[in-house]
mmCIF file with all atom_site columns, C-alpha atoms in Angstrom:
data_model
loop_
_atom_site.group_PDB
_atom_site.id
_atom_site.type_symbol
_atom_site.label_atom_id
_atom_site.label_alt_id
_atom_site.label_comp_id
_atom_site.label_asym_id
_atom_site.label_entity_id
_atom_site.label_seq_id
_atom_site.pdbx_PDB_ins_code
_atom_site.Cartn_x
_atom_site.Cartn_y
_atom_site.Cartn_z
_atom_site.occupancy
_atom_site.B_iso_or_equiv
_atom_site.pdbx_formal_charge
_atom_site.auth_seq_id
_atom_site.auth_comp_id
_atom_site.auth_asym_id
_atom_site.auth_atom_id
_atom_site.pdbx_PDB_model_num
ATOM 1   C CA . LEU R 1 1   ? -21.267 -5.469  -18.639 1.00 88.00 ? 16  LEU R CA 1
ATOM 2   C CA . ASP R 1 2   ? -21.096 -1.207  -17.489 1.00 93.00 ? 17  ASP R CA 1
ATOM 3   C CA . LYS R 1 3   ? -18.584 -0.371  -14.721 1.00 94.00 ? 18  LYS R CA 1
ATOM 4   C CA . LYS R 1 4   ? -20.404 -0.162  -12.030 1.00 95.00 ? 19  LYS R CA 1
ATOM 5   C CA . ALA R 1 5   ? -20.763 -4.186  -12.309 1.00 96.00 ? 20  ALA R CA 1
ATOM 6   C CA . LYS R 1 6   ? -17.051 -4.072  -14.018 1.00 96.00 ? 21  LYS R CA 1
ATOM 7   C CA . ILE R 1 7   ? -15.941 -2.025  -10.631 1.00 95.00 ? 22  ILE R CA 1
ATOM 8   C CA . ARG R 1 8   ? -18.472 -4.986  -7.659  1.00 96.00 ? 23  ARG R CA 1
ATOM 9   C CA . MET R 1 9   ? -16.277 -7.933  -9.970  1.00 95.00 ? 24  MET R CA 1
ATOM 10  C CA . VAL R 1 10  ? -13.474 -6.773  -9.412  1.00 95.00 ? 25  VAL R CA 1
ATOM 11  C CA . ASN R 1 11  ? -13.784 -6.039  -5.532  1.00 93.00 ? 26  ASN R CA 1
ATOM 12  C CA . VAL R 1 12  ? -14.947 -8.943  -5.746  1.00 95.00 ? 27  VAL R CA 1
ATOM 13  C CA . PHE R 1 13  ? -12.651 -10.802 -7.191  1.00 94.00 ? 28  PHE R CA 1
ATOM 14  C CA . ILE R 1 14  ? -9.525  -9.396  -7.004  1.00 93.00 ? 29  ILE R CA 1
ATOM 15  C CA . HIS R 1 15  ? -9.138  -6.928  -4.797  1.00 92.00 ? 30  HIS R CA 1
ATOM 16  C CA . SER R 1 16  ? -10.746 -9.181  -1.773  1.00 91.00 ? 31  SER R CA 1
ATOM 17  C CA . LYS R 1 17  ? -8.342  -12.027 -2.625  1.00 90.00 ? 32  LYS R CA 1
ATOM 18  C CA . LEU R 1 18  ? -5.378  -8.701  -2.445  1.00 86.00 ? 33  LEU R CA 1
ATOM 19  C CA . ASP R 1 19  ? -6.948  -7.201  0.795   1.00 87.00 ? 34  ASP R CA 1
ATOM 20  C CA . PHE R 1 20  ? -5.772  -10.823 2.497   1.00 87.00 ? 35  PHE R CA 1
ATOM 21  C CA . CYS R 1 21  ? -3.301  -11.436 4.941   1.00 82.00 ? 36  CYS R CA 1
ATOM 22  C CA . ASN R 1 22  ? -2.473  -7.867  4.369   1.00 83.00 ? 37  ASN R CA 1
ATOM 23  C CA . SER R 1 23  ? -0.218  -8.363  7.606   1.00 82.00 ? 38  SER R CA 1
ATOM 24  C CA . LEU R 1 24  ? 1.518   -11.281 6.157   1.00 87.00 ? 39  LEU R CA 1
ATOM 25  C CA . LEU R 1 25  ? 2.874   -8.540  3.222   1.00 88.00 ? 40  LEU R CA 1
ATOM 26  C CA . LYS R 1 26  ? 3.902   -5.310  5.594   1.00 88.00 ? 41  LYS R CA 1
ATOM 27  C CA . GLY R 1 27  ? 7.599   -6.676  4.704   1.00 87.00 ? 42  GLY R CA 1
ATOM 28  C CA . ILE R 1 28  ? 7.072   -8.779  1.684   1.00 91.00 ? 43  ILE R CA 1
ATOM 29  C CA . ASN R 1 29  ? 10.049  -6.680  -0.805  1.00 94.00 ? 44  ASN R CA 1
ATOM 30  C CA . ILE R 1 30  ? 8.984   -4.080  -3.518  1.00 94.00 ? 45  ILE R CA 1
ATOM 31  C CA . SER R 1 31  ? 8.941   -6.256  -6.630  1.00 95.00 ? 46  SER R CA 1
ATOM 32  C CA . GLU R 1 32  ? 6.444   -8.278  -4.776  1.00 94.00 ? 47  GLU R CA 1
ATOM 33  C CA . ILE R 1 33  ? 4.649   -5.061  -3.957  1.00 94.00 ? 48  ILE R CA 1
ATOM 34  C CA . HIS R 1 34  ? 4.796   -3.642  -7.874  1.00 95.00 ? 49  HIS R CA 1
ATOM 35  C CA . ARG R 1 35  ? 3.555   -7.706  -8.772  1.00 94.00 ? 50  ARG R CA 1
ATOM 36  C CA . LEU R 1 36  ? 0.544   -6.597  -6.675  1.00 93.00 ? 51  LEU R CA 1
ATOM 37  C CA . GLN R 1 37  ? 0.718   -3.181  -8.329  1.00 94.00 ? 52  GLN R CA 1
ATOM 38  C CA . LYS R 1 38  ? 0.202   -4.458  -12.171 1.00 94.00 ? 53  LYS R CA 1
ATOM 39  C CA . VAL R 1 39  ? -2.625  -7.260  -10.873 1.00 93.00 ? 54  VAL R CA 1
ATOM 40  C CA . GLN R 1 40  ? -3.817  -3.776  -9.587  1.00 94.00 ? 55  GLN R CA 1
ATOM 41  C CA . ASN R 1 41  ? -3.383  -1.326  -12.938 1.00 94.00 ? 56  ASN R CA 1
ATOM 42  C CA . SER R 1 42  ? -5.400  -4.101  -15.570 1.00 93.00 ? 57  SER R CA 1
ATOM 43  C CA . THR R 1 43  ? -7.696  -3.965  -13.317 1.00 94.00 ? 58  THR R CA 1
ATOM 44  C CA . VAL R 1 44  ? -7.856  -0.037  -13.776 1.00 95.00 ? 59  VAL R CA 1
ATOM 45  C CA . ARG R 1 45  ? -7.176  -0.712  -17.115 1.00 94.00 ? 60  ARG R CA 1
ATOM 46  C CA . TYR R 1 46  ? -10.138 -3.076  -17.409 1.00 94.00 ? 61  TYR R CA 1
ATOM 47  C CA . ILE R 1 47  ? -12.649 -0.752  -15.887 1.00 94.00 ? 62  ILE R CA 1
ATOM 48  C CA . HIS R 1 48  ? -11.837 2.153   -18.251 1.00 93.00 ? 63  HIS R CA 1
ATOM 49  C CA . ASN R 1 49  ? -12.566 0.231   -20.881 1.00 91.00 ? 64  ASN R CA 1
ATOM 50  C CA . ARG R 1 50  ? -8.374  0.974   -21.547 1.00 89.00 ? 65  ARG R CA 1
ATOM 51  C CA . ARG R 1 51  ? -5.905  -2.044  -23.415 1.00 83.00 ? 66  ARG R CA 1
ATOM 52  C CA . ASN R 1 52  ? -2.786  0.646   -24.016 1.00 79.00 ? 67  ASN R CA 1
ATOM 53  C CA . TRP R 1 53  ? -0.078  0.441   -21.190 1.00 73.00 ? 68  TRP R CA 1
ATOM 54  C CA . ARG R 1 54  ? -0.169  4.179   -20.511 1.00 78.00 ? 69  ARG R CA 1
ATOM 55  C CA . GLY R 1 55  ? -0.181  5.682   -17.361 1.00 85.00 ? 70  GLY R CA 1
ATOM 56  C CA . THR R 1 56  ? -2.811  3.683   -14.626 1.00 90.00 ? 71  THR R CA 1
ATOM 57  C CA . THR R 1 57  ? -2.328  6.262   -11.705 1.00 92.00 ? 72  THR R CA 1
ATOM 58  C CA . ALA R 1 58  ? -5.241  9.414   -12.891 1.00 92.00 ? 73  ALA R CA 1
ATOM 59  C CA . LEU R 1 59  ? -7.443  6.678   -13.648 1.00 93.00 ? 74  LEU R CA 1
ATOM 60  C CA . ARG R 1 60  ? -6.354  4.621   -10.096 1.00 93.00 ? 75  ARG R CA 1
ATOM 61  C CA . LYS R 1 61  ? -7.711  7.833   -7.714  1.00 94.00 ? 76  LYS R CA 1
ATOM 62  C CA . LYS R 1 62  ? -10.947 8.167   -10.796 1.00 94.00 ? 77  LYS R CA 1
ATOM 63  C CA . LEU R 1 63  ? -11.496 4.777   -9.242  1.00 94.00 ? 78  LEU R CA 1
ATOM 64  C CA . HIS R 1 64  ? -10.618 5.980   -5.502  1.00 94.00 ? 79  HIS R CA 1
ATOM 65  C CA . PHE R 1 65  ? -8.270  3.044   -5.063  1.00 95.00 ? 80  PHE R CA 1
ATOM 66  C CA . LEU R 1 66  ? -6.029  2.576   -3.127  1.00 95.00 ? 81  LEU R CA 1
ATOM 67  C CA . PRO R 1 67  ? -2.284  2.446   -4.439  1.00 95.00 ? 82  PRO R CA 1
ATOM 68  C CA . VAL R 1 68  ? -1.342  -1.712  -3.303  1.00 94.00 ? 83  VAL R CA 1
ATOM 69  C CA . ALA R 1 69  ? 1.510   -0.446  -0.797  1.00 94.00 ? 84  ALA R CA 1
ATOM 70  C CA . GLU R 1 70  ? -0.581  2.122   0.957   1.00 95.00 ? 85  GLU R CA 1
ATOM 71  C CA . ARG R 1 71  ? -4.018  -0.412  0.303   1.00 94.00 ? 86  ARG R CA 1
ATOM 72  C CA . ILE R 1 72  ? -1.504  -2.970  2.850   1.00 94.00 ? 87  ILE R CA 1
ATOM 73  C CA . THR R 1 73  ? -1.177  0.055   5.778   1.00 94.00 ? 88  THR R CA 1
ATOM 74  C CA . TYR R 1 74  ? -3.800  0.962   5.367   1.00 94.00 ? 89  TYR R CA 1
ATOM 75  C CA . LYS R 1 75  ? -6.043  -2.524  5.916   1.00 92.00 ? 90  LYS R CA 1
ATOM 76  C CA . ILE R 1 76  ? -3.594  -2.763  9.365   1.00 92.00 ? 91  ILE R CA 1
ATOM 77  C CA . CYS R 1 77  ? -4.298  0.565   11.029  1.00 93.00 ? 92  CYS R CA 1
ATOM 78  C CA . LEU R 1 78  ? -7.391  -0.641  10.907  1.00 94.00 ? 93  LEU R CA 1
ATOM 79  C CA . LEU R 1 79  ? -7.484  -3.839  11.788  1.00 91.00 ? 94  LEU R CA 1
ATOM 80  C CA . MET R 1 80  ? -5.370  -1.825  15.008  1.00 91.00 ? 95  MET R CA 1
ATOM 81  C CA . TYR R 1 81  ? -7.948  1.089   14.079  1.00 93.00 ? 96  TYR R CA 1
ATOM 82  C CA . ASN R 1 82  ? -10.745 -2.028  14.996  1.00 93.00 ? 97  ASN R CA 1
ATOM 83  C CA . VAL R 1 83  ? -8.995  -4.078  17.317  1.00 92.00 ? 98  VAL R CA 1
ATOM 84  C CA . VAL R 1 84  ? -8.358  -1.448  19.880  1.00 89.00 ? 99  VAL R CA 1
ATOM 85  C CA . ASN R 1 85  ? -11.832 0.232   20.204  1.00 90.00 ? 100 ASN R CA 1
ATOM 86  C CA . GLY R 1 86  ? -13.114 -3.410  20.620  1.00 88.00 ? 101 GLY R CA 1
ATOM 87  C CA . HIS R 1 87  ? -14.653 -4.209  17.009  1.00 92.00 ? 102 HIS R CA 1
ATOM 88  C CA . ALA R 1 88  ? -12.610 -6.416  15.996  1.00 91.00 ? 103 ALA R CA 1
ATOM 89  C CA . PRO R 1 89  ? -12.897 -10.196 16.910  1.00 91.00 ? 104 PRO R CA 1
ATOM 90  C CA . GLY R 1 90  ? -12.296 -11.417 20.399  1.00 91.00 ? 105 GLY R CA 1
ATOM 91  C CA . TYR R 1 91  ? -9.264  -13.810 19.465  1.00 91.00 ? 106 TYR R CA 1
ATOM 92  C CA . LEU R 1 92  ? -6.778  -10.823 18.964  1.00 88.00 ? 107 LEU R CA 1
ATOM 93  C CA . THR R 1 93  ? -9.174  -8.272  21.365  1.00 87.00 ? 108 THR R CA 1
ATOM 94  C CA . ASP R 1 94  ? -7.918  -10.858 23.782  1.00 88.00 ? 109 ASP R CA 1
ATOM 95  C CA . VAL R 1 95  ? -3.799  -10.459 22.948  1.00 87.00 ? 110 VAL R CA 1
ATOM 96  C CA . ILE R 1 96  ? -3.714  -6.805  22.725  1.00 83.00 ? 111 ILE R CA 1
ATOM 97  C CA . PHE R 1 97  ? -3.715  -4.562  25.837  1.00 79.00 ? 112 PHE R CA 1
ATOM 98  C CA . LYS R 1 98  ? -4.192  -0.798  25.414  1.00 75.00 ? 113 LYS R CA 1
ATOM 99  C CA . LYS R 1 99  ? -1.150  0.562   27.949  1.00 78.00 ? 114 LYS R CA 1
ATOM 100 C CA . LYS R 1 100 ? -2.135  2.440   30.802  1.00 79.00 ? 115 LYS R CA 1
ATOM 101 C CA . THR R 1 101 ? -0.942  6.701   30.973  1.00 75.00 ? 116 THR R CA 1
#
């Protein structure tokens, strides 16, 4: 497979699972975050055809992938932005009230 196809596969099959229920992942302990980070690191090595265990940070940055802990925070912030601005489903926007100043 070419690099674009590999990136699509990772986004569809791996990142979608990592992003599922991010609000539940926010409070998990660091050892669980490291386990999820290992999965993402494996996908980065797969995309770049690297079999060794050298650092993947530079390769991940080339792909514009956030680390798992930052990805969780980003997705929660994005969800709240959409809720506050009325772009989220009604069941979420109905339970959040803007504070009037």
